């Protein structure tokens, strides 16, 4: 992760700029969530710079191009240009935002006019990759770094003013330390474990070399004046750093903060080169640090560090303490659990109240490190639970949301306060990784019961890869609150049983606190009595290990998820399988009940989340947000959170009721609109009825309306359109339509049912009205025209509907301009399909005509030959035939 900060005058508008997965993310510090993303498809971002006002970004890409992005409400690409022969390693703006400096792998540094996109300076001289470029804050000078060498360039004369060489290894970072107005010193830190302070006046020289005894990854200089002012405003001593600021009679103009591979943040006095304060890294991944920056918007009283765990820590100065934490990249997310927040209603006179309101605004997140996080659902703000010495893999939250239990590969269980994130208790006794935890799940039903429960010891069930299950009796909630930060030690569990013959993967206490369910790699689900620990039965049927178990909130059943790609539902009375859910293509990792126990949600190695109807065992929905294994899900109320190996944490909201209400509203709206179609026809507004039927996708009603009201005048409309003049007398009145309808034998057929079950009103039922198909087609919008074209394409494939479709297509092609038709989506493919079917229809009609003409010719041929035969018989003297002929003629 590469981090930079916008220089905003208002701290509330501070924005972090983070490079993640070759995309530039702009994170609002207030809501701690990304607001905009700068990216270019197929060309990843390597480095970037943003001007002082935060309105423009200059990015370098893998293709070697530089790009200018506008950072308004929407990110927009302004210009792309090629800057160097090879890729750019660093980009930097000057204080005005008019110039941009770039350092490249081709060993050159260039300065660009950011408005004209042309190069103003091309500096050559370095013998290696130019990794850092920075403008002097007060002068027209540029500082460049390559390997162990620092060069100072004058922009007015375009010459190298100084070459600074003192580092013995590559320089990793640099910054400017303010001495006084328009006078700055250069601070550089390298992997030779040295920080150098340089004078940038006429004779550039080394002021002091400070050994820091670790590889320096980041360095920042913060003015001392503001820090001392903050110390005077504070009423109490906030630590050794604040004490040094108060007591030092001759303070330096600035303080240097460094971070490195040893995981310690140190503050240095540049005058004597001594460390004045240090703080152990709060980051995970062994605490290694990669970057440090000063938040200019805070006036130098806050800074931010980026660790190897790809998370951000915001520090408060002069307290020199972590004030907040923002999650970045999390590697694999192995466990998430929502923290309930209970709000009790006002107590009644008898001391009992109604059911409390339970919501979830935060959740516990466990990534592949030793620090669990308490994260807000609305952003990326988090608080760390620091104490474990190895990777944490299991977690549970107490029913009232006050306490968090975590277990990991250090074989210990720790209890934390969810509100303060302070350590309260530790349980040690397992001989293997703690793989699952579960508090007693029964919630108090009133405020009085909740206060009484705080006086009682808490029970916790744990399972481990040592094949055992333990029940722990923890101190009461009140006692734990008294020892926050100190931590009690529970040395022995209340009960220990060998739960399975192989590793235990999951354990869970039932909602009524009477049963425990456990699942293991031995393919079994076992049911235990709580808290006695007696085994009541086992559920056999899975062909591979069981990863998860879940109790129904309303029925006496338990669900299990297994590596055999199935979910099974077990009866707790006889421990037999009731139902099997099949649909995942690989191992099912988690399962949970929702919708008051009527549905199941499952997650799998295939990256899919599936929603199941318990009654029918059918999959109701498949969610494809994740791209890799979904290790964990948790559901509380209408909110669900999921995490997986793709580093994603997805927060979901159950919208079943809203979707159902929307479906009912849409159904009612469709019924109203369906009835309105018939009403419009009765009122004589046939064109409006056609438009409404088109919008509602009612082809049957459109067909009936067109047959009843327009077929007798389509020919005249086509003729007028082909001539290029307005159609003459091409409207049909209600009386004429009614008369012709009666002549066609449809007088008694007042209403006809369409294919979609609705009723179309016959033409004779409508009042006098005029309809012009050409006018109707021209009144349609582009989306409506696209719907009409799609419908006509379908009609044209039907032999019975083809004549109507061909005539409407003709009106459409003759009335609508070609430019407008060509802009319709899929028009080219539609025309090809229409022509293909038209040729088939034409061939069929020609064949019918040929067959009809053959029959007519045969009929006339037989008649002519019969008359000729009779005439010849008479001429040859056949009197009988002659008599018959006379009789026929006289008759």
PDB file of N, CA and C in Angstrom, residues 198-289:
ATOM      1  N   UNK A 198      20.583  17.643   6.183  1.00  0.00           N
ATOM      2  CA  UNK A 198      21.418  18.385   5.241  1.00  0.00           C
ATOM      3  C   UNK A 198      21.025  19.855   5.242  1.00  0.00           C
ATOM      4  N   UNK A 199      22.026  20.706   5.108  1.00  0.00           N
ATOM      5  CA  UNK A 199      21.813  22.147   4.929  1.00  0.00           C
ATOM      6  C   UNK A 199      21.673  22.418   3.436  1.00  0.00           C
ATOM      7  N   UNK A 200      20.630  23.163   3.014  1.00  0.00           N
ATOM      8  CA  UNK A 200      20.379  23.432   1.603  1.00  0.00           C
ATOM      9  C   UNK A 200      20.672  24.873   1.217  1.00  0.00           C
ATOM     10  N   UNK A 201      21.497  25.562   1.996  1.00  0.00           N
ATOM     11  CA  UNK A 201      21.876  26.939   1.648  1.00  0.00           C
ATOM     12  C   UNK A 201      22.935  26.922   0.550  1.00  0.00           C
ATOM     13  N   UNK A 202      23.664  28.025   0.400  1.00  0.00           N
ATOM     14  CA  UNK A 202      24.601  28.153  -0.709  1.00  0.00           C
ATOM     15  C   UNK A 202      25.603  27.003  -0.733  1.00  0.00           C
ATOM     16  N   UNK A 203      26.136  26.668   0.405  1.00  0.00           N
ATOM     17  CA  UNK A 203      27.053  25.542   0.497  1.00  0.00           C
ATOM     18  C   UNK A 203      26.316  24.375   1.153  1.00  0.00           C
ATOM     19  N   UNK A 204      25.792  23.511   0.323  1.00  0.00           N
ATOM     20  CA  UNK A 204      25.044  22.356   0.836  1.00  0.00           C
ATOM     21  C   UNK A 204      26.005  21.417   1.561  1.00  0.00           C
ATOM     22  N   UNK A 205      25.652  21.087   2.788  1.00  0.00           N
ATOM     23  CA  UNK A 205      26.558  20.264   3.585  1.00  0.00           C
ATOM     24  C   UNK A 205      25.748  19.410   4.548  1.00  0.00           C
ATOM     25  N   UNK A 206      26.407  18.407   5.083  1.00  0.00           N
ATOM     26  CA  UNK A 206      25.796  17.523   6.070  1.00  0.00           C
ATOM     27  C   UNK A 206      25.845  18.185   7.437  1.00  0.00           C
ATOM     28  N   UNK A 207      24.676  18.358   8.055  1.00  0.00           N
ATOM     29  CA  UNK A 207      24.596  18.972   9.375  1.00  0.00           C
ATOM     30  C   UNK A 207      24.815  17.944  10.464  1.00  0.00           C
ATOM     31  N   UNK A 208      24.093  16.815  10.383  1.00  0.00           N
ATOM     32  CA  UNK A 208      24.239  15.777  11.402  1.00  0.00           C
ATOM     33  C   UNK A 208      23.831  14.431  10.814  1.00  0.00           C
ATOM     34  N   UNK A 209      24.523  13.400  11.244  1.00  0.00           N
ATOM     35  CA  UNK A 209      24.193  12.025  10.874  1.00  0.00           C
ATOM     36  C   UNK A 209      23.763  11.290  12.143  1.00  0.00           C
ATOM     37  N   UNK A 210      22.541  10.764  12.127  1.00  0.00           N
ATOM     38  CA  UNK A 210      21.946  10.137  13.316  1.00  0.00           C
ATOM     39  C   UNK A 210      21.839   8.634  13.091  1.00  0.00           C
ATOM     40  N   UNK A 211      22.558   7.819  13.861  1.00  0.00           N
ATOM     41  CA  UNK A 211      22.386   6.355  13.758  1.00  0.00           C
ATOM     42  C   UNK A 211      21.112   5.918  14.471  1.00  0.00           C
ATOM     43  N   UNK A 212      20.283   5.151  13.774  1.00  0.00           N
ATOM     44  CA  UNK A 212      19.006   4.728  14.350  1.00  0.00           C
ATOM     45  C   UNK A 212      18.963   3.228  14.592  1.00  0.00           C
ATOM     46  N   UNK A 213      19.951   2.484  14.141  1.00  0.00           N
ATOM     47  CA  UNK A 213      20.103   1.055  14.420  1.00  0.00           C
ATOM     48  C   UNK A 213      18.953   0.201  13.896  1.00  0.00           C
ATOM     49  N   UNK A 214      18.375   0.612  12.798  1.00  0.00           N
ATOM     50  CA  UNK A 214      17.400  -0.202  12.074  1.00  0.00           C
ATOM     51  C   UNK A 214      17.246   0.358  10.660  1.00  0.00           C
ATOM     52  N   UNK A 215      16.826  -0.469   9.731  1.00  0.00           N
ATOM     53  CA  UNK A 215      16.598  -0.008   8.368  1.00  0.00           C
ATOM     54  C   UNK A 215      15.452   1.002   8.365  1.00  0.00           C
ATOM     55  N   UNK A 216      15.740   2.210   7.934  1.00  0.00           N
ATOM     56  CA  UNK A 216      14.744   3.282   7.957  1.00  0.00           C
ATOM     57  C   UNK A 216      13.852   3.141   6.724  1.00  0.00           C
ATOM     58  N   UNK A 217      12.543   2.959   6.958  1.00  0.00           N
ATOM     59  CA  UNK A 217      11.579   2.846   5.862  1.00  0.00           C
ATOM     60  C   UNK A 217      10.809   4.140   5.641  1.00  0.00           C
ATOM     61  N   UNK A 218      10.714   4.980   6.676  1.00  0.00           N
ATOM     62  CA  UNK A 218       9.989   6.234   6.535  1.00  0.00           C
ATOM     63  C   UNK A 218      10.495   7.258   7.524  1.00  0.00           C
ATOM     64  N   UNK A 219      10.485   8.521   7.116  1.00  0.00           N
ATOM     65  CA  UNK A 219      10.941   9.606   7.967  1.00  0.00           C
ATOM     66  C   UNK A 219      10.057  10.818   7.721  1.00  0.00           C
ATOM     67  N   UNK A 220       9.735  11.555   8.786  1.00  0.00           N
ATOM     68  CA  UNK A 220       8.917  12.757   8.679  1.00  0.00           C
ATOM     69  C   UNK A 220       9.399  13.762   9.719  1.00  0.00           C
ATOM     70  N   UNK A 221       9.400  15.051   9.374  1.00  0.00           N
ATOM     71  CA  UNK A 221       9.815  16.135  10.270  1.00  0.00           C
ATOM     72  C   UNK A 221       8.597  16.979  10.617  1.00  0.00           C
ATOM     73  N   UNK A 222       8.341  17.174  11.910  1.00  0.00           N
ATOM     74  CA  UNK A 222       7.183  17.932  12.389  1.00  0.00           C
ATOM     75  C   UNK A 222       7.675  19.132  13.187  1.00  0.00           C
ATOM     76  N   UNK A 223       7.180  20.354  12.899  1.00  0.00           N
ATOM     77  CA  UNK A 223       7.619  21.543  13.635  1.00  0.00           C
ATOM     78  C   UNK A 223       7.379  21.426  15.139  1.00  0.00           C
ATOM     79  N   UNK A 224       8.331  21.909  15.912  1.00  0.00           N
ATOM     80  CA  UNK A 224       8.254  21.788  17.373  1.00  0.00           C
ATOM     81  C   UNK A 224       7.339  22.845  17.974  1.00  0.00           C
ATOM     82  N   UNK A 225       7.220  23.987  17.336  1.00  0.00           N
ATOM     83  CA  UNK A 225       6.469  25.106  17.909  1.00  0.00           C
ATOM     84  C   UNK A 225       5.026  24.712  18.200  1.00  0.00           C
ATOM     85  N   UNK A 226       4.377  24.070  17.244  1.00  0.00           N
ATOM     86  CA  UNK A 226       2.988  23.679  17.435  1.00  0.00           C
ATOM     87  C   UNK A 226       2.859  22.625  18.526  1.00  0.00           C
ATOM     88  N   UNK A 227       3.806  21.703  18.606  1.00  0.00           N
ATOM     89  CA  UNK A 227       3.754  20.655  19.625  1.00  0.00           C
ATOM     90  C   UNK A 227       3.905  21.242  21.018  1.00  0.00           C
ATOM     91  N   UNK A 228       4.805  22.217  21.177  1.00  0.00           N
ATOM     92  CA  UNK A 228       4.985  22.844  22.498  1.00  0.00           C
ATOM     93  C   UNK A 228       3.741  23.622  22.899  1.00  0.00           C
ATOM     94  N   UNK A 229       3.089  24.229  21.935  1.00  0.00           N
ATOM     95  CA  UNK A 229       1.853  24.956  22.239  1.00  0.00           C
ATOM     96  C   UNK A 229       0.773  23.991  22.717  1.00  0.00           C
ATOM     97  N   UNK A 230       0.693  22.826  22.098  1.00  0.00           N
ATOM     98  CA  UNK A 230      -0.273  21.818  22.533  1.00  0.00           C
ATOM     99  C   UNK A 230       0.035  21.331  23.939  1.00  0.00           C
ATOM    100  N   UNK A 231       1.319  21.217  24.274  1.00  0.00           N
ATOM    101  CA  UNK A 231       1.694  20.783  25.624  1.00  0.00           C
ATOM    102  C   UNK A 231       1.274  21.806  26.670  1.00  0.00           C
ATOM    103  N   UNK A 232       1.403  23.077  26.350  1.00  0.00           N
ATOM    104  CA  UNK A 232       1.007  24.120  27.303  1.00  0.00           C
ATOM    105  C   UNK A 232      -0.494  24.122  27.528  1.00  0.00           C
ATOM    106  N   UNK A 233      -1.256  23.811  26.485  1.00  0.00           N
ATOM    107  CA  UNK A 233      -2.713  23.790  26.606  1.00  0.00           C
ATOM    108  C   UNK A 233      -3.195  22.585  27.402  1.00  0.00           C
ATOM    109  N   UNK A 234      -2.397  21.497  27.380  1.00  0.00           N
ATOM    110  CA  UNK A 234      -2.781  20.292  28.132  1.00  0.00           C
ATOM    111  C   UNK A 234      -2.602  20.534  29.624  1.00  0.00           C
ATOM    112  N   UNK A 235      -3.500  19.984  30.435  1.00  0.00           N
ATOM    113  CA  UNK A 235      -3.479  20.199  31.879  1.00  0.00           C
ATOM    114  C   UNK A 235      -2.680  19.144  32.626  1.00  0.00           C
ATOM    115  N   UNK A 236      -2.323  18.048  31.975  1.00  0.00           N
ATOM    116  CA  UNK A 236      -1.594  16.985  32.656  1.00  0.00           C
ATOM    117  C   UNK A 236      -0.486  16.458  31.763  1.00  0.00           C
ATOM    118  N   UNK A 237       0.451  15.788  32.382  1.00  0.00           N
ATOM    119  CA  UNK A 237       1.559  15.194  31.644  1.00  0.00           C
ATOM    120  C   UNK A 237       1.050  13.993  30.856  1.00  0.00           C
ATOM    121  N   UNK A 238       1.325  13.988  29.540  1.00  0.00           N
ATOM    122  CA  UNK A 238       0.799  12.934  28.668  1.00  0.00           C
ATOM    123  C   UNK A 238       1.849  11.909  28.281  1.00  0.00           C
ATOM    124  N   UNK A 239       3.009  11.915  28.906  1.00  0.00           N
ATOM    125  CA  UNK A 239       4.005  10.927  28.573  1.00  0.00           C
ATOM    126  C   UNK A 239       5.401  11.517  28.455  1.00  0.00           C
ATOM    127  N   UNK A 240       6.397  10.673  28.157  1.00  0.00           N
ATOM    128  CA  UNK A 240       7.780  11.154  28.088  1.00  0.00           C
ATOM    129  C   UNK A 240       8.012  12.149  26.965  1.00  0.00           C
ATOM    130  N   UNK A 241       7.318  12.000  25.856  1.00  0.00           N
ATOM    131  CA  UNK A 241       7.509  12.935  24.757  1.00  0.00           C
ATOM    132  C   UNK A 241       7.018  14.329  25.141  1.00  0.00           C
ATOM    133  N   UNK A 242       5.841  14.396  25.757  1.00  0.00           N
ATOM    134  CA  UNK A 242       5.323  15.687  26.205  1.00  0.00           C
ATOM    135  C   UNK A 242       6.232  16.296  27.282  1.00  0.00           C
ATOM    136  N   UNK A 243       6.746  15.451  28.173  1.00  0.00           N
ATOM    137  CA  UNK A 243       7.654  15.949  29.212  1.00  0.00           C
ATOM    138  C   UNK A 243       8.922  16.541  28.600  1.00  0.00           C
ATOM    139  N   UNK A 244       9.446  15.897  27.574  1.00  0.00           N
ATOM    140  CA  UNK A 244      10.644  16.444  26.916  1.00  0.00           C
ATOM    141  C   UNK A 244      10.347  17.787  26.254  1.00  0.00           C
ATOM    142  N   UNK A 245       9.190  17.906  25.621  1.00  0.00           N
ATOM    143  CA  UNK A 245       8.842  19.171  24.967  1.00  0.00           C
ATOM    144  C   UNK A 245       8.734  20.305  25.986  1.00  0.00           C
ATOM    145  N   UNK A 246       8.229  20.005  27.192  1.00  0.00           N
ATOM    146  CA  UNK A 246       8.060  21.040  28.198  1.00  0.00           C
ATOM    147  C   UNK A 246       9.381  21.420  28.856  1.00  0.00           C
ATOM    148  N   UNK A 247      10.227  20.441  29.064  1.00  0.00           N
ATOM    149  CA  UNK A 247      11.431  20.690  29.864  1.00  0.00           C
ATOM    150  C   UNK A 247      12.595  21.205  29.037  1.00  0.00           C
ATOM    151  N   UNK A 248      12.638  20.916  27.768  1.00  0.00           N
ATOM    152  CA  UNK A 248      13.787  21.319  26.954  1.00  0.00           C
ATOM    153  C   UNK A 248      13.801  22.840  26.796  1.00  0.00           C
ATOM    154  N   UNK A 249      14.880  23.474  27.263  1.00  0.00           N
ATOM    155  CA  UNK A 249      14.983  24.932  27.204  1.00  0.00           C
ATOM    156  C   UNK A 249      15.334  25.420  25.804  1.00  0.00           C
ATOM    157  N   UNK A 250      16.075  24.643  25.062  1.00  0.00           N
ATOM    158  CA  UNK A 250      16.430  25.017  23.705  1.00  0.00           C
ATOM    159  C   UNK A 250      15.939  23.929  22.743  1.00  0.00           C
ATOM    160  N   UNK A 251      14.654  23.934  22.457  1.00  0.00           N
ATOM    161  CA  UNK A 251      14.094  22.877  21.608  1.00  0.00           C
ATOM    162  C   UNK A 251      14.551  23.045  20.161  1.00  0.00           C
ATOM    163  N   UNK A 252      14.623  21.970  19.408  1.00  0.00           N
ATOM    164  CA  UNK A 252      14.980  22.049  17.997  1.00  0.00           C
ATOM    165  C   UNK A 252      13.838  22.652  17.197  1.00  0.00           C
ATOM    166  N   UNK A 253      14.104  23.119  15.986  1.00  0.00           N
ATOM    167  CA  UNK A 253      13.006  23.677  15.172  1.00  0.00           C
ATOM    168  C   UNK A 253      12.004  22.622  14.728  1.00  0.00           C
ATOM    169  N   UNK A 254      12.431  21.388  14.657  1.00  0.00           N
ATOM    170  CA  UNK A 254      11.521  20.311  14.263  1.00  0.00           C
ATOM    171  C   UNK A 254      11.990  19.011  14.920  1.00  0.00           C
ATOM    172  N   UNK A 255      11.075  18.055  14.982  1.00  0.00           N
ATOM    173  CA  UNK A 255      11.350  16.730  15.533  1.00  0.00           C
ATOM    174  C   UNK A 255      11.260  15.721  14.392  1.00  0.00           C
ATOM    175  N   UNK A 256      12.179  14.771  14.367  1.00  0.00           N
ATOM    176  CA  UNK A 256      12.204  13.749  13.332  1.00  0.00           C
ATOM    177  C   UNK A 256      11.596  12.470  13.886  1.00  0.00           C
ATOM    178  N   UNK A 257      10.625  11.924  13.158  1.00  0.00           N
ATOM    179  CA  UNK A 257      10.027  10.637  13.511  1.00  0.00           C
ATOM    180  C   UNK A 257      10.430   9.616  12.450  1.00  0.00           C
ATOM    181  N   UNK A 258      10.843   8.443  12.902  1.00  0.00           N
ATOM    182  CA  UNK A 258      11.279   7.389  11.986  1.00  0.00           C
ATOM    183  C   UNK A 258      10.549   6.093  12.266  1.00  0.00           C
ATOM    184  N   UNK A 259      10.378   5.275  11.207  1.00  0.00           N
ATOM    185  CA  UNK A 259       9.842   3.927  11.331  1.00  0.00           C
ATOM    186  C   UNK A 259      10.735   2.985  10.531  1.00  0.00           C
ATOM    187  N   UNK A 260      10.764   1.722  10.956  1.00  0.00           N
ATOM    188  CA  UNK A 260      11.619   0.761  10.276  1.00  0.00           C
ATOM    189  C   UNK A 260      11.197  -0.658  10.507  1.00  0.00           C
ATOM    190  N   UNK A 261      12.141  -1.575  10.237  1.00  0.00           N
ATOM    191  CA  UNK A 261      11.816  -2.989  10.261  1.00  0.00           C
ATOM    192  C   UNK A 261      11.726  -3.567  11.676  1.00  0.00           C
ATOM    193  N   UNK A 262      12.152  -2.838  12.700  1.00  0.00           N
ATOM    194  CA  UNK A 262      12.085  -3.344  14.072  1.00  0.00           C
ATOM    195  C   UNK A 262      10.735  -3.081  14.733  1.00  0.00           C
ATOM    196  N   UNK A 263       9.857  -2.384  14.047  1.00  0.00           N
ATOM    197  CA  UNK A 263       8.520  -2.179  14.586  1.00  0.00           C
ATOM    198  C   UNK A 263       8.454  -1.192  15.727  1.00  0.00           C
ATOM    199  N   UNK A 264       9.236  -0.116  15.665  1.00  0.00           N
ATOM    200  CA  UNK A 264       9.237   0.905  16.709  1.00  0.00           C
ATOM    201  C   UNK A 264       9.147   2.274  16.041  1.00  0.00           C
ATOM    202  N   UNK A 265       8.272   3.134  16.560  1.00  0.00           N
ATOM    203  CA  UNK A 265       8.190   4.524  16.116  1.00  0.00           C
ATOM    204  C   UNK A 265       9.030   5.361  17.076  1.00  0.00           C
ATOM    205  N   UNK A 266      10.021   6.077  16.540  1.00  0.00           N
ATOM    206  CA  UNK A 266      10.936   6.838  17.385  1.00  0.00           C
ATOM    207  C   UNK A 266      10.906   8.313  17.031  1.00  0.00           C
ATOM    208  N   UNK A 267      11.093   9.150  18.052  1.00  0.00           N
ATOM    209  CA  UNK A 267      11.214  10.601  17.877  1.00  0.00           C
ATOM    210  C   UNK A 267      12.658  11.011  18.182  1.00  0.00           C
ATOM    211  N   UNK A 268      13.256  11.846  17.300  1.00  0.00           N
ATOM    212  CA  UNK A 268      14.683  12.199  17.405  1.00  0.00           C
ATOM    213  C   UNK A 268      14.850  13.700  17.458  1.00  0.00           C
ATOM    214  N   UNK A 269      15.819  14.116  18.258  1.00  0.00           N
ATOM    215  CA  UNK A 269      16.219  15.526  18.317  1.00  0.00           C
ATOM    216  C   UNK A 269      17.310  15.745  17.263  1.00  0.00           C
ATOM    217  N   UNK A 270      17.070  16.567  16.235  1.00  0.00           N
ATOM    218  CA  UNK A 270      18.077  16.742  15.177  1.00  0.00           C
ATOM    219  C   UNK A 270      19.306  17.536  15.632  1.00  0.00           C
ATOM    220  N   UNK A 271      19.217  18.227  16.785  1.00  0.00           N
ATOM    221  CA  UNK A 271      20.366  19.004  17.257  1.00  0.00           C
ATOM    222  C   UNK A 271      21.441  18.111  17.859  1.00  0.00           C
ATOM    223  N   UNK A 272      21.048  17.152  18.703  1.00  0.00           N
ATOM    224  CA  UNK A 272      22.051  16.293  19.323  1.00  0.00           C
ATOM    225  C   UNK A 272      21.995  14.846  18.842  1.00  0.00           C
ATOM    226  N   UNK A 273      21.013  14.527  17.992  1.00  0.00           N
ATOM    227  CA  UNK A 273      20.916  13.189  17.434  1.00  0.00           C
ATOM    228  C   UNK A 273      20.469  12.128  18.410  1.00  0.00           C
ATOM    229  N   UNK A 274      19.794  12.504  19.494  1.00  0.00           N
ATOM    230  CA  UNK A 274      19.349  11.546  20.493  1.00  0.00           C
ATOM    231  C   UNK A 274      17.856  11.259  20.332  1.00  0.00           C
ATOM    232  N   UNK A 275      17.462  10.031  20.688  1.00  0.00           N
ATOM    233  CA  UNK A 275      16.049   9.653  20.677  1.00  0.00           C
ATOM    234  C   UNK A 275      15.382  10.204  21.935  1.00  0.00           C
ATOM    235  N   UNK A 276      14.307  10.943  21.742  1.00  0.00           N
ATOM    236  CA  UNK A 276      13.620  11.559  22.881  1.00  0.00           C
ATOM    237  C   UNK A 276      12.397  10.759  23.314  1.00  0.00           C
ATOM    238  N   UNK A 277      11.875   9.884  22.450  1.00  0.00           N
ATOM    239  CA  UNK A 277      10.716   9.062  22.803  1.00  0.00           C
ATOM    240  C   UNK A 277      10.609   7.928  21.787  1.00  0.00           C
ATOM    241  N   UNK A 278       9.965   6.853  22.204  1.00  0.00           N
ATOM    242  CA  UNK A 278       9.726   5.720  21.307  1.00  0.00           C
ATOM    243  C   UNK A 278       8.429   5.042  21.701  1.00  0.00           C
ATOM    244  N   UNK A 279       7.842   4.348  20.737  1.00  0.00           N
ATOM    245  CA  UNK A 279       6.578   3.651  20.968  1.00  0.00           C
ATOM    246  C   UNK A 279       6.580   2.378  20.132  1.00  0.00           C
ATOM    247  N   UNK A 280       6.244   1.254  20.777  1.00  0.00           N
ATOM    248  CA  UNK A 280       6.165  -0.005  20.039  1.00  0.00           C
ATOM    249  C   UNK A 280       5.052   0.065  19.000  1.00  0.00           C
ATOM    250  N   UNK A 281       5.289  -0.600  17.902  1.00  0.00           N
ATOM    251  CA  UNK A 281       4.320  -0.577  16.802  1.00  0.00           C
ATOM    252  C   UNK A 281       3.017  -1.245  17.211  1.00  0.00           C
ATOM    253  N   UNK A 282       1.878  -0.609  16.934  1.00  0.00           N
ATOM    254  CA  UNK A 282       0.583  -1.237  17.201  1.00  0.00           C
ATOM    255  C   UNK A 282       0.125  -2.131  16.058  1.00  0.00           C
ATOM    256  N   UNK A 283       0.914  -2.200  15.001  1.00  0.00           N
ATOM    257  CA  UNK A 283       0.518  -2.979  13.831  1.00  0.00           C
ATOM    258  C   UNK A 283       0.727  -4.462  14.072  1.00  0.00           C
ATOM    259  N   UNK A 284      -0.019  -5.258  13.330  1.00  0.00           N
ATOM    260  CA  UNK A 284       0.151  -6.706  13.359  1.00  0.00           C
ATOM    261  C   UNK A 284       1.298  -7.085  12.424  1.00  0.00           C
ATOM    262  N   UNK A 285       1.385  -8.384  12.091  1.00  0.00           N
ATOM    263  CA  UNK A 285       2.472  -8.896  11.253  1.00  0.00           C
ATOM    264  C   UNK A 285       3.819  -8.553  11.869  1.00  0.00           C
ATOM    265  N   UNK A 286       3.944  -8.824  13.172  1.00  0.00           N
ATOM    266  CA  UNK A 286       5.172  -8.595  13.938  1.00  0.00           C
ATOM    267  C   UNK A 286       5.528  -7.120  14.046  1.00  0.00           C
ATOM    268  N   UNK A 287       4.584  -6.243  13.719  1.00  0.00           N
ATOM    269  CA  UNK A 287       4.771  -4.817  13.957  1.00  0.00           C
ATOM    270  C   UNK A 287       5.627  -4.084  12.963  1.00  0.00           C
ATOM    271  N   UNK A 288       6.043  -4.691  11.869  1.00  0.00           N
ATOM    272  CA  UNK A 288       6.913  -4.008  10.917  1.00  0.00           C
ATOM    273  C   UNK A 288       6.191  -2.820  10.291  1.00  0.00           C
ATOM    274  N   UNK A 289       6.928  -1.712  10.143  1.00  0.00           N
ATOM    275  CA  UNK A 289       6.375  -0.456   9.634  1.00  0.00           C
ATOM    276  C   UNK A 289       6.979  -0.132   8.277  1.00  0.00           C
TER     277      UNK A 289
END
